mmCIF file with all atom_site columns, C-alpha atoms in Angstrom:
data_model
loop_
_atom_site.group_PDB
_atom_site.id
_atom_site.type_symbol
_atom_site.label_atom_id
_atom_site.label_alt_id
_atom_site.label_comp_id
_atom_site.label_asym_id
_atom_site.label_entity_id
_atom_site.label_seq_id
_atom_site.pdbx_PDB_ins_code
_atom_site.Cartn_x
_atom_site.Cartn_y
_atom_site.Cartn_z
_atom_site.occupancy
_atom_site.B_iso_or_equiv
_atom_site.pdbx_formal_charge
_atom_site.auth_seq_id
_atom_site.auth_comp_id
_atom_site.auth_asym_id
_atom_site.auth_atom_id
_atom_site.pdbx_PDB_model_num
ATOM 1   C CA . GLU A 1 1   ? 136.557 108.583 84.264  1.00 65.00 ? 152 GLU A CA 1
ATOM 2   C CA . ALA A 1 2   ? 133.559 110.740 83.442  1.00 79.00 ? 153 ALA A CA 1
ATOM 3   C CA . GLY A 1 3   ? 130.257 109.498 84.794  1.00 92.00 ? 154 GLY A CA 1
ATOM 4   C CA . VAL A 1 4   ? 126.905 109.188 83.094  1.00 96.00 ? 155 VAL A CA 1
ATOM 5   C CA . THR A 1 5   ? 125.865 112.625 81.837  1.00 97.00 ? 156 THR A CA 1
ATOM 6   C CA . GLN A 1 6   ? 122.322 113.729 81.190  1.00 98.00 ? 157 GLN A CA 1
ATOM 7   C CA . PHE A 1 7   ? 121.017 116.837 79.425  1.00 97.00 ? 158 PHE A CA 1
ATOM 8   C CA . PRO A 1 8   ? 119.122 118.937 80.262  1.00 97.00 ? 159 PRO A CA 1
ATOM 9   C CA . SER A 1 9   ? 118.971 118.754 84.036  1.00 97.00 ? 160 SER A CA 1
ATOM 10  C CA . HIS A 1 10  ? 115.545 120.390 84.024  1.00 97.00 ? 161 HIS A CA 1
ATOM 11  C CA . SER A 1 11  ? 112.897 120.884 81.367  1.00 97.00 ? 162 SER A CA 1
ATOM 12  C CA . VAL A 1 12  ? 109.526 122.579 81.627  1.00 98.00 ? 163 VAL A CA 1
ATOM 13  C CA . ILE A 1 13  ? 107.252 122.172 78.611  1.00 97.00 ? 164 ILE A CA 1
ATOM 14  C CA . GLU A 1 14  ? 103.599 122.609 77.827  1.00 97.00 ? 165 GLU A CA 1
ATOM 15  C CA . LYS A 1 15  ? 101.288 119.707 77.273  1.00 97.00 ? 166 LYS A CA 1
ATOM 16  C CA . GLY A 1 16  ? 101.380 118.670 73.646  1.00 97.00 ? 167 GLY A CA 1
ATOM 17  C CA . GLN A 1 17  ? 104.950 119.805 73.045  1.00 97.00 ? 168 GLN A CA 1
ATOM 18  C CA . THR A 1 18  ? 107.922 117.596 72.261  1.00 97.00 ? 169 THR A CA 1
ATOM 19  C CA . VAL A 1 19  ? 110.938 117.094 74.488  1.00 98.00 ? 170 VAL A CA 1
ATOM 20  C CA . THR A 1 20  ? 114.153 115.201 73.847  1.00 98.00 ? 171 THR A CA 1
ATOM 21  C CA . LEU A 1 21  ? 116.342 114.009 76.692  1.00 98.00 ? 172 LEU A CA 1
ATOM 22  C CA . ARG A 1 22  ? 119.928 113.017 76.116  1.00 98.00 ? 173 ARG A CA 1
ATOM 23  C CA . CYS A 1 23  ? 122.177 110.583 77.925  1.00 98.00 ? 174 CYS A CA 1
ATOM 24  C CA . ASP A 1 24  ? 125.914 110.096 77.497  1.00 97.00 ? 175 ASP A CA 1
ATOM 25  C CA . PRO A 1 25  ? 126.953 106.839 79.148  1.00 96.00 ? 176 PRO A CA 1
ATOM 26  C CA . ILE A 1 26  ? 130.365 106.050 80.571  1.00 94.00 ? 177 ILE A CA 1
ATOM 27  C CA . SER A 1 27  ? 132.724 105.535 77.653  1.00 92.00 ? 178 SER A CA 1
ATOM 28  C CA . GLY A 1 28  ? 132.894 101.899 76.617  1.00 90.00 ? 179 GLY A CA 1
ATOM 29  C CA . HIS A 1 29  ? 129.716 100.861 78.403  1.00 92.00 ? 180 HIS A CA 1
ATOM 30  C CA . ASP A 1 30  ? 127.661 98.785  76.000  1.00 92.00 ? 181 ASP A CA 1
ATOM 31  C CA . ASN A 1 31  ? 124.622 98.624  78.273  1.00 93.00 ? 182 ASN A CA 1
ATOM 32  C CA . LEU A 1 32  ? 122.462 101.711 78.626  1.00 96.00 ? 183 LEU A CA 1
ATOM 33  C CA . TYR A 1 33  ? 119.227 101.956 80.577  1.00 96.00 ? 184 TYR A CA 1
ATOM 34  C CA . TRP A 1 34  ? 116.445 104.485 81.022  1.00 98.00 ? 185 TRP A CA 1
ATOM 35  C CA . TYR A 1 35  ? 114.397 104.691 84.208  1.00 97.00 ? 186 TYR A CA 1
ATOM 36  C CA . ARG A 1 36  ? 111.775 107.123 85.455  1.00 97.00 ? 187 ARG A CA 1
ATOM 37  C CA . ARG A 1 37  ? 110.659 108.219 88.908  1.00 95.00 ? 188 ARG A CA 1
ATOM 38  C CA . VAL A 1 38  ? 107.244 109.808 89.126  1.00 92.00 ? 189 VAL A CA 1
ATOM 39  C CA . MET A 1 39  ? 106.028 111.866 92.120  1.00 82.00 ? 190 MET A CA 1
ATOM 40  C CA . GLY A 1 40  ? 108.329 110.314 94.734  1.00 78.00 ? 191 GLY A CA 1
ATOM 41  C CA . LYS A 1 41  ? 107.296 106.795 93.844  1.00 88.00 ? 192 LYS A CA 1
ATOM 42  C CA . GLU A 1 42  ? 109.499 103.896 92.843  1.00 91.00 ? 193 GLU A CA 1
ATOM 43  C CA . ILE A 1 43  ? 112.112 104.191 90.129  1.00 94.00 ? 194 ILE A CA 1
ATOM 44  C CA . LYS A 1 44  ? 110.645 102.334 87.151  1.00 96.00 ? 195 LYS A CA 1
ATOM 45  C CA . PHE A 1 45  ? 112.495 100.651 84.308  1.00 96.00 ? 196 PHE A CA 1
ATOM 46  C CA . LEU A 1 46  ? 111.782 101.975 80.826  1.00 97.00 ? 197 LEU A CA 1
ATOM 47  C CA . LEU A 1 47  ? 114.223 100.222 78.524  1.00 96.00 ? 198 LEU A CA 1
ATOM 48  C CA . HIS A 1 48  ? 117.641 98.677  78.012  1.00 95.00 ? 199 HIS A CA 1
ATOM 49  C CA . PHE A 1 49  ? 120.038 99.065  75.090  1.00 95.00 ? 200 PHE A CA 1
ATOM 50  C CA . VAL A 1 50  ? 122.949 96.814  74.278  1.00 93.00 ? 201 VAL A CA 1
ATOM 51  C CA . LYS A 1 51  ? 125.061 98.955  71.997  1.00 94.00 ? 202 LYS A CA 1
ATOM 52  C CA . GLU A 1 52  ? 122.536 100.320 69.495  1.00 94.00 ? 203 GLU A CA 1
ATOM 53  C CA . SER A 1 53  ? 119.982 97.525  69.896  1.00 94.00 ? 204 SER A CA 1
ATOM 54  C CA . LYS A 1 54  ? 116.945 97.656  72.138  1.00 95.00 ? 205 LYS A CA 1
ATOM 55  C CA . GLN A 1 55  ? 117.253 94.608  74.343  1.00 93.00 ? 206 GLN A CA 1
ATOM 56  C CA . ASP A 1 56  ? 114.167 95.201  76.455  1.00 94.00 ? 207 ASP A CA 1
ATOM 57  C CA . GLU A 1 57  ? 111.644 98.002  76.064  1.00 95.00 ? 208 GLU A CA 1
ATOM 58  C CA . SER A 1 58  ? 108.931 96.436  78.191  1.00 94.00 ? 209 SER A CA 1
ATOM 59  C CA . GLY A 1 59  ? 108.753 99.458  80.483  1.00 94.00 ? 210 GLY A CA 1
ATOM 60  C CA . MET A 1 60  ? 108.024 102.071 77.829  1.00 96.00 ? 211 MET A CA 1
ATOM 61  C CA . PRO A 1 61  ? 104.633 103.552 78.793  1.00 92.00 ? 212 PRO A CA 1
ATOM 62  C CA . ASN A 1 62  ? 103.213 104.029 75.284  1.00 92.00 ? 213 ASN A CA 1
ATOM 63  C CA . ASN A 1 63  ? 104.132 104.973 71.731  1.00 93.00 ? 214 ASN A CA 1
ATOM 64  C CA . ARG A 1 64  ? 104.585 108.638 72.632  1.00 96.00 ? 215 ARG A CA 1
ATOM 65  C CA . PHE A 1 65  ? 107.996 107.623 73.942  1.00 97.00 ? 216 PHE A CA 1
ATOM 66  C CA . LEU A 1 66  ? 110.809 106.911 71.490  1.00 97.00 ? 217 LEU A CA 1
ATOM 67  C CA . ALA A 1 67  ? 114.320 105.958 72.532  1.00 97.00 ? 218 ALA A CA 1
ATOM 68  C CA . GLU A 1 68  ? 117.289 105.759 70.219  1.00 97.00 ? 219 GLU A CA 1
ATOM 69  C CA . ARG A 1 69  ? 120.949 104.992 70.539  1.00 96.00 ? 220 ARG A CA 1
ATOM 70  C CA . THR A 1 70  ? 122.573 105.630 67.216  1.00 85.00 ? 221 THR A CA 1
ATOM 71  C CA . GLY A 1 71  ? 126.071 104.223 66.882  1.00 87.00 ? 222 GLY A CA 1
ATOM 72  C CA . GLY A 1 72  ? 125.877 102.660 70.293  1.00 84.00 ? 223 GLY A CA 1
ATOM 73  C CA . THR A 1 73  ? 127.128 105.760 72.080  1.00 92.00 ? 224 THR A CA 1
ATOM 74  C CA . TYR A 1 74  ? 124.776 108.394 73.451  1.00 96.00 ? 225 TYR A CA 1
ATOM 75  C CA . SER A 1 75  ? 121.036 107.859 73.684  1.00 98.00 ? 226 SER A CA 1
ATOM 76  C CA . THR A 1 76  ? 118.017 110.105 73.319  1.00 98.00 ? 227 THR A CA 1
ATOM 77  C CA . LEU A 1 77  ? 114.543 109.704 74.746  1.00 98.00 ? 228 LEU A CA 1
ATOM 78  C CA . LYS A 1 78  ? 111.864 111.692 72.957  1.00 98.00 ? 229 LYS A CA 1
ATOM 79  C CA . VAL A 1 79  ? 108.402 112.309 74.317  1.00 97.00 ? 230 VAL A CA 1
ATOM 80  C CA . GLN A 1 80  ? 105.929 113.441 71.662  1.00 96.00 ? 231 GLN A CA 1
ATOM 81  C CA . PRO A 1 81  ? 103.396 114.781 72.440  1.00 96.00 ? 232 PRO A CA 1
ATOM 82  C CA . ALA A 1 82  ? 104.014 115.245 76.147  1.00 97.00 ? 233 ALA A CA 1
ATOM 83  C CA . GLU A 1 83  ? 101.184 114.713 78.616  1.00 97.00 ? 234 GLU A CA 1
ATOM 84  C CA . LEU A 1 84  ? 100.864 115.883 82.228  1.00 96.00 ? 235 LEU A CA 1
ATOM 85  C CA . GLU A 1 85  ? 101.472 112.364 83.573  1.00 95.00 ? 236 GLU A CA 1
ATOM 86  C CA . ASP A 1 86  ? 104.873 112.269 81.874  1.00 97.00 ? 237 ASP A CA 1
ATOM 87  C CA . SER A 1 87  ? 106.244 114.623 84.526  1.00 97.00 ? 238 SER A CA 1
ATOM 88  C CA . GLY A 1 88  ? 108.952 113.059 86.649  1.00 97.00 ? 239 GLY A CA 1
ATOM 89  C CA . VAL A 1 89  ? 112.676 112.494 86.852  1.00 97.00 ? 240 VAL A CA 1
ATOM 90  C CA . TYR A 1 90  ? 114.183 110.485 84.012  1.00 98.00 ? 241 TYR A CA 1
ATOM 91  C CA . PHE A 1 91  ? 117.363 108.634 84.896  1.00 97.00 ? 242 PHE A CA 1
ATOM 92  C CA . CYS A 1 92  ? 119.842 107.096 82.533  1.00 97.00 ? 243 CYS A CA 1
ATOM 93  C CA . ALA A 1 93  ? 122.330 104.451 83.654  1.00 96.00 ? 244 ALA A CA 1
ATOM 94  C CA . SER A 1 94  ? 125.076 102.418 82.040  1.00 95.00 ? 245 SER A CA 1
ATOM 95  C CA . SER A 1 95  ? 127.104 99.310  82.739  1.00 92.00 ? 246 SER A CA 1
ATOM 96  C CA . LEU A 1 96  ? 130.061 97.603  81.121  1.00 87.00 ? 247 LEU A CA 1
ATOM 97  C CA . THR A 1 97  ? 129.002 93.990  81.433  1.00 76.00 ? 248 THR A CA 1
ATOM 98  C CA . GLY A 1 98  ? 126.266 92.412  83.475  1.00 67.00 ? 249 GLY A CA 1
ATOM 99  C CA . PRO A 1 99  ? 123.526 94.016  85.520  1.00 62.00 ? 250 PRO A CA 1
ATOM 100 C CA . TYR A 1 100 ? 125.589 94.197  88.695  1.00 72.00 ? 251 TYR A CA 1
ATOM 101 C CA . GLY A 1 101 ? 125.226 97.690  90.076  1.00 76.00 ? 252 GLY A CA 1
ATOM 102 C CA . TYR A 1 102 ? 125.106 99.996  87.160  1.00 88.00 ? 253 TYR A CA 1
ATOM 103 C CA . THR A 1 103 ? 125.966 103.716 87.315  1.00 93.00 ? 254 THR A CA 1
ATOM 104 C CA . PHE A 1 104 ? 123.211 106.301 87.153  1.00 96.00 ? 255 PHE A CA 1
ATOM 105 C CA . GLY A 1 105 ? 123.287 109.842 85.862  1.00 97.00 ? 256 GLY A CA 1
ATOM 106 C CA . SER A 1 106 ? 121.867 112.765 87.825  1.00 97.00 ? 257 SER A CA 1
ATOM 107 C CA . GLY A 1 107 ? 118.614 112.669 85.944  1.00 97.00 ? 258 GLY A CA 1
ATOM 108 C CA . THR A 1 108 ? 116.466 115.075 83.947  1.00 98.00 ? 259 THR A CA 1
ATOM 109 C CA . ARG A 1 109 ? 113.537 116.569 85.813  1.00 97.00 ? 260 ARG A CA 1
ATOM 110 C CA . LEU A 1 110 ? 110.704 116.932 83.311  1.00 97.00 ? 261 LEU A CA 1
ATOM 111 C CA . THR A 1 111 ? 107.702 119.041 84.173  1.00 97.00 ? 262 THR A CA 1
ATOM 112 C CA . VAL A 1 112 ? 104.751 119.105 81.793  1.00 97.00 ? 263 VAL A CA 1
ATOM 113 C CA . VAL A 1 113 ? 102.325 121.972 82.453  1.00 97.00 ? 264 VAL A CA 1
ATOM 114 C CA . ASP B 2 1   ? 101.320 95.349  91.907  1.00 72.00 ? 140 ASP B CA 1
ATOM 115 C CA . GLN B 2 2   ? 104.540 96.314  93.631  1.00 85.00 ? 141 GLN B CA 1
ATOM 116 C CA . GLN B 2 3   ? 107.035 93.476  93.768  1.00 94.00 ? 142 GLN B CA 1
ATOM 117 C CA . VAL B 2 4   ? 109.535 95.323  95.956  1.00 96.00 ? 143 VAL B CA 1
ATOM 118 C CA . LYS B 2 5   ? 108.214 97.172  98.978  1.00 96.00 ? 144 LYS B CA 1
ATOM 119 C CA . GLN B 2 6   ? 109.836 99.563  101.382 1.00 96.00 ? 145 GLN B CA 1
ATOM 120 C CA . ASN B 2 7   ? 107.123 100.142 103.936 1.00 93.00 ? 146 ASN B CA 1
ATOM 121 C CA . SER B 2 8   ? 108.918 102.796 105.965 1.00 95.00 ? 147 SER B CA 1
ATOM 122 C CA . PRO B 2 9   ? 108.989 106.089 104.061 1.00 95.00 ? 148 PRO B CA 1
ATOM 123 C CA . SER B 2 10  ? 111.310 107.647 106.616 1.00 97.00 ? 149 SER B CA 1
ATOM 124 C CA . LEU B 2 11  ? 113.639 106.822 109.478 1.00 97.00 ? 150 LEU B CA 1
ATOM 125 C CA . SER B 2 12  ? 115.536 108.989 111.967 1.00 98.00 ? 151 SER B CA 1
ATOM 126 C CA . VAL B 2 13  ? 118.575 107.724 113.854 1.00 98.00 ? 152 VAL B CA 1
ATOM 127 C CA . GLN B 2 14  ? 121.084 109.305 116.186 1.00 98.00 ? 153 GLN B CA 1
ATOM 128 C CA . GLU B 2 15  ? 124.641 109.627 114.956 1.00 97.00 ? 154 GLU B CA 1
ATOM 129 C CA . GLY B 2 16  ? 126.726 106.651 116.019 1.00 97.00 ? 155 GLY B CA 1
ATOM 130 C CA . ARG B 2 17  ? 123.758 104.312 116.355 1.00 98.00 ? 156 ARG B CA 1
ATOM 131 C CA . ILE B 2 18  ? 122.661 101.583 113.976 1.00 98.00 ? 157 ILE B CA 1
ATOM 132 C CA . SER B 2 19  ? 120.341 102.319 111.049 1.00 98.00 ? 158 SER B CA 1
ATOM 133 C CA . ILE B 2 20  ? 118.241 99.421  109.796 1.00 98.00 ? 159 ILE B CA 1
ATOM 134 C CA . LEU B 2 21  ? 116.401 99.805  106.525 1.00 98.00 ? 160 LEU B CA 1
ATOM 135 C CA . ASN B 2 22  ? 113.988 97.101  105.467 1.00 98.00 ? 161 ASN B CA 1
ATOM 136 C CA . CYS B 2 23  ? 112.729 95.776  102.164 1.00 98.00 ? 162 CYS B CA 1
ATOM 137 C CA . ASP B 2 24  ? 110.220 93.049  101.304 1.00 98.00 ? 163 ASP B CA 1
ATOM 138 C CA . TYR B 2 25  ? 109.698 91.379  97.959  1.00 97.00 ? 164 TYR B CA 1
ATOM 139 C CA . THR B 2 26  ? 107.092 89.089  96.493  1.00 97.00 ? 165 THR B CA 1
ATOM 140 C CA . ASN B 2 27  ? 108.753 87.541  93.448  1.00 95.00 ? 166 ASN B CA 1
ATOM 141 C CA . SER B 2 28  ? 110.567 84.320  94.326  1.00 95.00 ? 167 SER B CA 1
ATOM 142 C CA . MET B 2 29  ? 112.420 84.506  91.012  1.00 95.00 ? 168 MET B CA 1
ATOM 143 C CA . PHE B 2 30  ? 114.514 87.451  92.199  1.00 96.00 ? 169 PHE B CA 1
ATOM 144 C CA . ASP B 2 31  ? 118.113 86.300  92.501  1.00 94.00 ? 170 ASP B CA 1
ATOM 145 C CA . TYR B 2 32  ? 120.047 89.512  92.964  1.00 95.00 ? 171 TYR B CA 1
ATOM 146 C CA . PHE B 2 33  ? 119.391 92.392  95.297  1.00 96.00 ? 172 PHE B CA 1
ATOM 147 C CA . LEU B 2 34  ? 120.921 95.830  95.572  1.00 95.00 ? 173 LEU B CA 1
ATOM 148 C CA . TRP B 2 35  ? 120.791 98.938  97.700  1.00 97.00 ? 174 TRP B CA 1
ATOM 149 C CA . TYR B 2 36  ? 121.207 102.372 96.195  1.00 96.00 ? 175 TYR B CA 1
ATOM 150 C CA . LYS B 2 37  ? 121.632 105.661 98.008  1.00 97.00 ? 176 LYS B CA 1
ATOM 151 C CA . LYS B 2 38  ? 120.308 108.905 96.572  1.00 95.00 ? 177 LYS B CA 1
ATOM 152 C CA . TYR B 2 39  ? 121.089 112.476 97.552  1.00 96.00 ? 178 TYR B CA 1
ATOM 153 C CA . PRO B 2 40  ? 118.835 115.341 96.379  1.00 92.00 ? 179 PRO B CA 1
ATOM 154 C CA . ALA B 2 41  ? 119.367 116.388 92.757  1.00 90.00 ? 180 ALA B CA 1
ATOM 155 C CA . GLU B 2 42  ? 121.691 113.449 92.160  1.00 93.00 ? 181 GLU B CA 1
ATOM 156 C CA . GLY B 2 43  ? 121.230 110.041 90.632  1.00 94.00 ? 182 GLY B CA 1
ATOM 157 C CA . PRO B 2 44  ? 121.107 106.869 92.725  1.00 95.00 ? 183 PRO B CA 1
ATOM 158 C CA . THR B 2 45  ? 124.535 105.596 93.748  1.00 95.00 ? 184 THR B CA 1
ATOM 159 C CA . PHE B 2 46  ? 125.212 101.887 94.088  1.00 94.00 ? 185 PHE B CA 1
ATOM 160 C CA . LEU B 2 47  ? 125.917 100.935 97.688  1.00 96.00 ? 186 LEU B CA 1
ATOM 161 C CA . ILE B 2 48  ? 125.969 97.188  98.180  1.00 96.00 ? 187 ILE B CA 1
ATOM 162 C CA . SER B 2 49  ? 124.465 94.047  96.688  1.00 95.00 ? 188 SER B CA 1
ATOM 163 C CA . ILE B 2 50  ? 123.804 90.426  97.519  1.00 96.00 ? 189 ILE B CA 1
ATOM 164 C CA . SER B 2 51  ? 123.183 87.313  95.500  1.00 95.00 ? 190 SER B CA 1
ATOM 165 C CA . SER B 2 52  ? 120.400 84.958  96.478  1.00 95.00 ? 191 SER B CA 1
ATOM 166 C CA . ILE B 2 53  ? 122.940 82.234  97.237  1.00 95.00 ? 192 ILE B CA 1
ATOM 167 C CA . LYS B 2 54  ? 124.183 84.256  100.201 1.00 96.00 ? 193 LYS B CA 1
ATOM 168 C CA . ASP B 2 55  ? 122.474 85.502  103.323 1.00 96.00 ? 194 ASP B CA 1
ATOM 169 C CA . LYS B 2 56  ? 124.877 88.271  104.254 1.00 98.00 ? 195 LYS B CA 1
ATOM 170 C CA . ASN B 2 57  ? 127.255 90.654  102.554 1.00 97.00 ? 196 ASN B CA 1
ATOM 171 C CA . GLU B 2 58  ? 129.374 93.213  104.335 1.00 97.00 ? 197 GLU B CA 1
ATOM 172 C CA . ASP B 2 59  ? 131.247 96.264  103.079 1.00 96.00 ? 198 ASP B CA 1
ATOM 173 C CA . GLY B 2 60  ? 132.708 98.502  105.740 1.00 97.00 ? 199 GLY B CA 1
ATOM 174 C CA . ARG B 2 61  ? 129.896 100.087 107.732 1.00 98.00 ? 200 ARG B CA 1
ATOM 175 C CA . PHE B 2 62  ? 127.251 98.567  105.463 1.00 98.00 ? 201 PHE B CA 1
ATOM 176 C CA . THR B 2 63  ? 125.836 95.054  105.756 1.00 98.00 ? 202 THR B CA 1
ATOM 177 C CA . VAL B 2 64  ? 122.977 93.587  103.784 1.00 98.00 ? 203 VAL B CA 1
ATOM 178 C CA . PHE B 2 65  ? 121.069 90.596  105.126 1.00 98.00 ? 204 PHE B CA 1
ATOM 179 C CA . LEU B 2 66  ? 118.850 88.394  102.995 1.00 98.00 ? 205 LEU B CA 1
ATOM 180 C CA . ASN B 2 67  ? 116.143 86.111  104.387 1.00 97.00 ? 206 ASN B CA 1
ATOM 181 C CA . LYS B 2 68  ? 114.819 84.183  101.408 1.00 96.00 ? 207 LYS B CA 1
ATOM 182 C CA . SER B 2 69  ? 112.170 82.279  103.294 1.00 96.00 ? 208 SER B CA 1
ATOM 183 C CA . ALA B 2 70  ? 110.678 85.547  104.518 1.00 97.00 ? 209 ALA B CA 1
ATOM 184 C CA . LYS B 2 71  ? 111.386 87.342  101.225 1.00 97.00 ? 210 LYS B CA 1
ATOM 185 C CA . HIS B 2 72  ? 112.989 90.087  103.220 1.00 98.00 ? 211 HIS B CA 1
ATOM 186 C CA . LEU B 2 73  ? 116.236 91.971  103.099 1.00 97.00 ? 212 LEU B CA 1
ATOM 187 C CA . SER B 2 74  ? 117.659 94.653  105.285 1.00 98.00 ? 213 SER B CA 1
ATOM 188 C CA . LEU B 2 75  ? 120.510 97.131  105.187 1.00 98.00 ? 214 LEU B CA 1
ATOM 189 C CA . HIS B 2 76  ? 122.400 97.842  108.390 1.00 98.00 ? 215 HIS B CA 1
ATOM 190 C CA . ILE B 2 77  ? 124.573 100.916 108.727 1.00 98.00 ? 216 ILE B CA 1
ATOM 191 C CA . VAL B 2 78  ? 126.866 100.934 111.739 1.00 98.00 ? 217 VAL B CA 1
ATOM 192 C CA . PRO B 2 79  ? 127.790 103.433 112.988 1.00 98.00 ? 218 PRO B CA 1
ATOM 193 C CA . SER B 2 80  ? 125.470 105.901 111.300 1.00 98.00 ? 219 SER B CA 1
ATOM 194 C CA . GLN B 2 81  ? 126.955 109.236 110.248 1.00 97.00 ? 220 GLN B CA 1
ATOM 195 C CA . PRO B 2 82  ? 125.271 112.517 109.254 1.00 96.00 ? 221 PRO B CA 1
ATOM 196 C CA . GLY B 2 83  ? 126.591 112.034 105.699 1.00 96.00 ? 222 GLY B CA 1
ATOM 197 C CA . ASP B 2 84  ? 124.486 108.889 105.460 1.00 97.00 ? 223 ASP B CA 1
ATOM 198 C CA . SER B 2 85  ? 121.342 111.038 105.395 1.00 98.00 ? 224 SER B CA 1
ATOM 199 C CA . ALA B 2 86  ? 119.779 110.252 102.014 1.00 98.00 ? 225 ALA B CA 1
ATOM 200 C CA . VAL B 2 87  ? 117.019 108.245 100.386 1.00 97.00 ? 226 VAL B CA 1
ATOM 201 C CA . TYR B 2 88  ? 117.801 104.535 100.207 1.00 98.00 ? 227 TYR B CA 1
ATOM 202 C CA . PHE B 2 89  ? 116.314 102.362 97.502  1.00 97.00 ? 228 PHE B CA 1
ATOM 203 C CA . CYS B 2 90  ? 116.111 98.606  97.536  1.00 97.00 ? 229 CYS B CA 1
ATOM 204 C CA . ALA B 2 91  ? 116.159 96.927  94.114  1.00 96.00 ? 230 ALA B CA 1
ATOM 205 C CA . ALA B 2 92  ? 115.921 93.383  92.791  1.00 96.00 ? 231 ALA B CA 1
ATOM 206 C CA . SER B 2 93  ? 116.410 91.544  89.538  1.00 94.00 ? 232 SER B CA 1
ATOM 207 C CA . ALA B 2 94  ? 115.361 88.121  88.292  1.00 93.00 ? 233 ALA B CA 1
ATOM 208 C CA . GLY B 2 95  ? 118.338 87.126  86.185  1.00 84.00 ? 234 GLY B CA 1
ATOM 209 C CA . THR B 2 96  ? 117.897 90.048  83.815  1.00 85.00 ? 235 THR B CA 1
ATOM 210 C CA . TYR B 2 97  ? 119.304 93.514  83.411  1.00 89.00 ? 236 TYR B CA 1
ATOM 211 C CA . LYS B 2 98  ? 116.074 95.078  84.638  1.00 91.00 ? 237 LYS B CA 1
ATOM 212 C CA . TYR B 2 99  ? 115.904 96.247  88.239  1.00 94.00 ? 238 TYR B CA 1
ATOM 213 C CA . ILE B 2 100 ? 112.661 96.508  90.178  1.00 95.00 ? 239 ILE B CA 1
ATOM 214 C CA . PHE B 2 101 ? 112.958 99.284  92.737  1.00 96.00 ? 240 PHE B CA 1
ATOM 215 C CA . GLY B 2 102 ? 111.103 100.024 95.925  1.00 96.00 ? 241 GLY B CA 1
ATOM 216 C CA . THR B 2 103 ? 109.731 103.477 96.734  1.00 95.00 ? 242 THR B CA 1
ATOM 217 C CA . GLY B 2 104 ? 112.662 104.398 98.959  1.00 96.00 ? 243 GLY B CA 1
ATOM 218 C CA . THR B 2 105 ? 113.230 105.176 102.638 1.00 97.00 ? 244 THR B CA 1
ATOM 219 C CA . ARG B 2 106 ? 114.449 108.599 103.672 1.00 97.00 ? 245 ARG B CA 1
ATOM 220 C CA . LEU B 2 107 ? 117.112 108.233 106.360 1.00 98.00 ? 246 LEU B CA 1
ATOM 221 C CA . LYS B 2 108 ? 117.976 111.157 108.558 1.00 98.00 ? 247 LYS B CA 1
ATOM 222 C CA . VAL B 2 109 ? 120.976 110.809 110.860 1.00 98.00 ? 248 VAL B CA 1
ATOM 223 C CA . LEU B 2 110 ? 120.815 113.309 113.666 1.00 96.00 ? 249 LEU B CA 1
ATOM 224 C CA . ALA B 2 111 ? 124.063 114.826 114.937 1.00 91.00 ? 250 ALA B CA 1
#
């Protein structure tokens, strides 16, 4: 079984540019999550999809962040325009049912310069 | 305000000895707790969990203890192995799909 896959693994962009991160969850997993870890701090929740619906987006920092999950399969997280404080590692995770120990991807390291 | 705290940023232990990683929380509504392990350039990997109705859960070399009155949980690794060297994150949820993570403790097991 393939794990959670994230693209790209690294991205370096200039302030003001747009970046789109992609996450492919484990096949069949209805629940998809985005988290972010900034500067070695805690891993913070961004949002949760159930299939294509946003179940909880309480952790999204502001309206520069847009997450989509068309068709309930892969998800994208777009940052537009990027700011310096958006730098960090963005993790995607998925689970089949329930919140009990979901599976994380390797993350996308975003650096805004 | 951080609801899940891991006050020790790092810990070094000799191979074969016990590693004890600690985690404190403030939200009494948390009912499920997890430990994740993270190697460099990889995502967190689920290790072990415990429900608030229990005070101990064991899986091989890993045991998690929960003290609800103290709002404290700990992860014991016995015996510690060099491959256990990683960053360990404590996480909690309050009946939802959202996890609240601590800042992590870097464990180094010395051969």
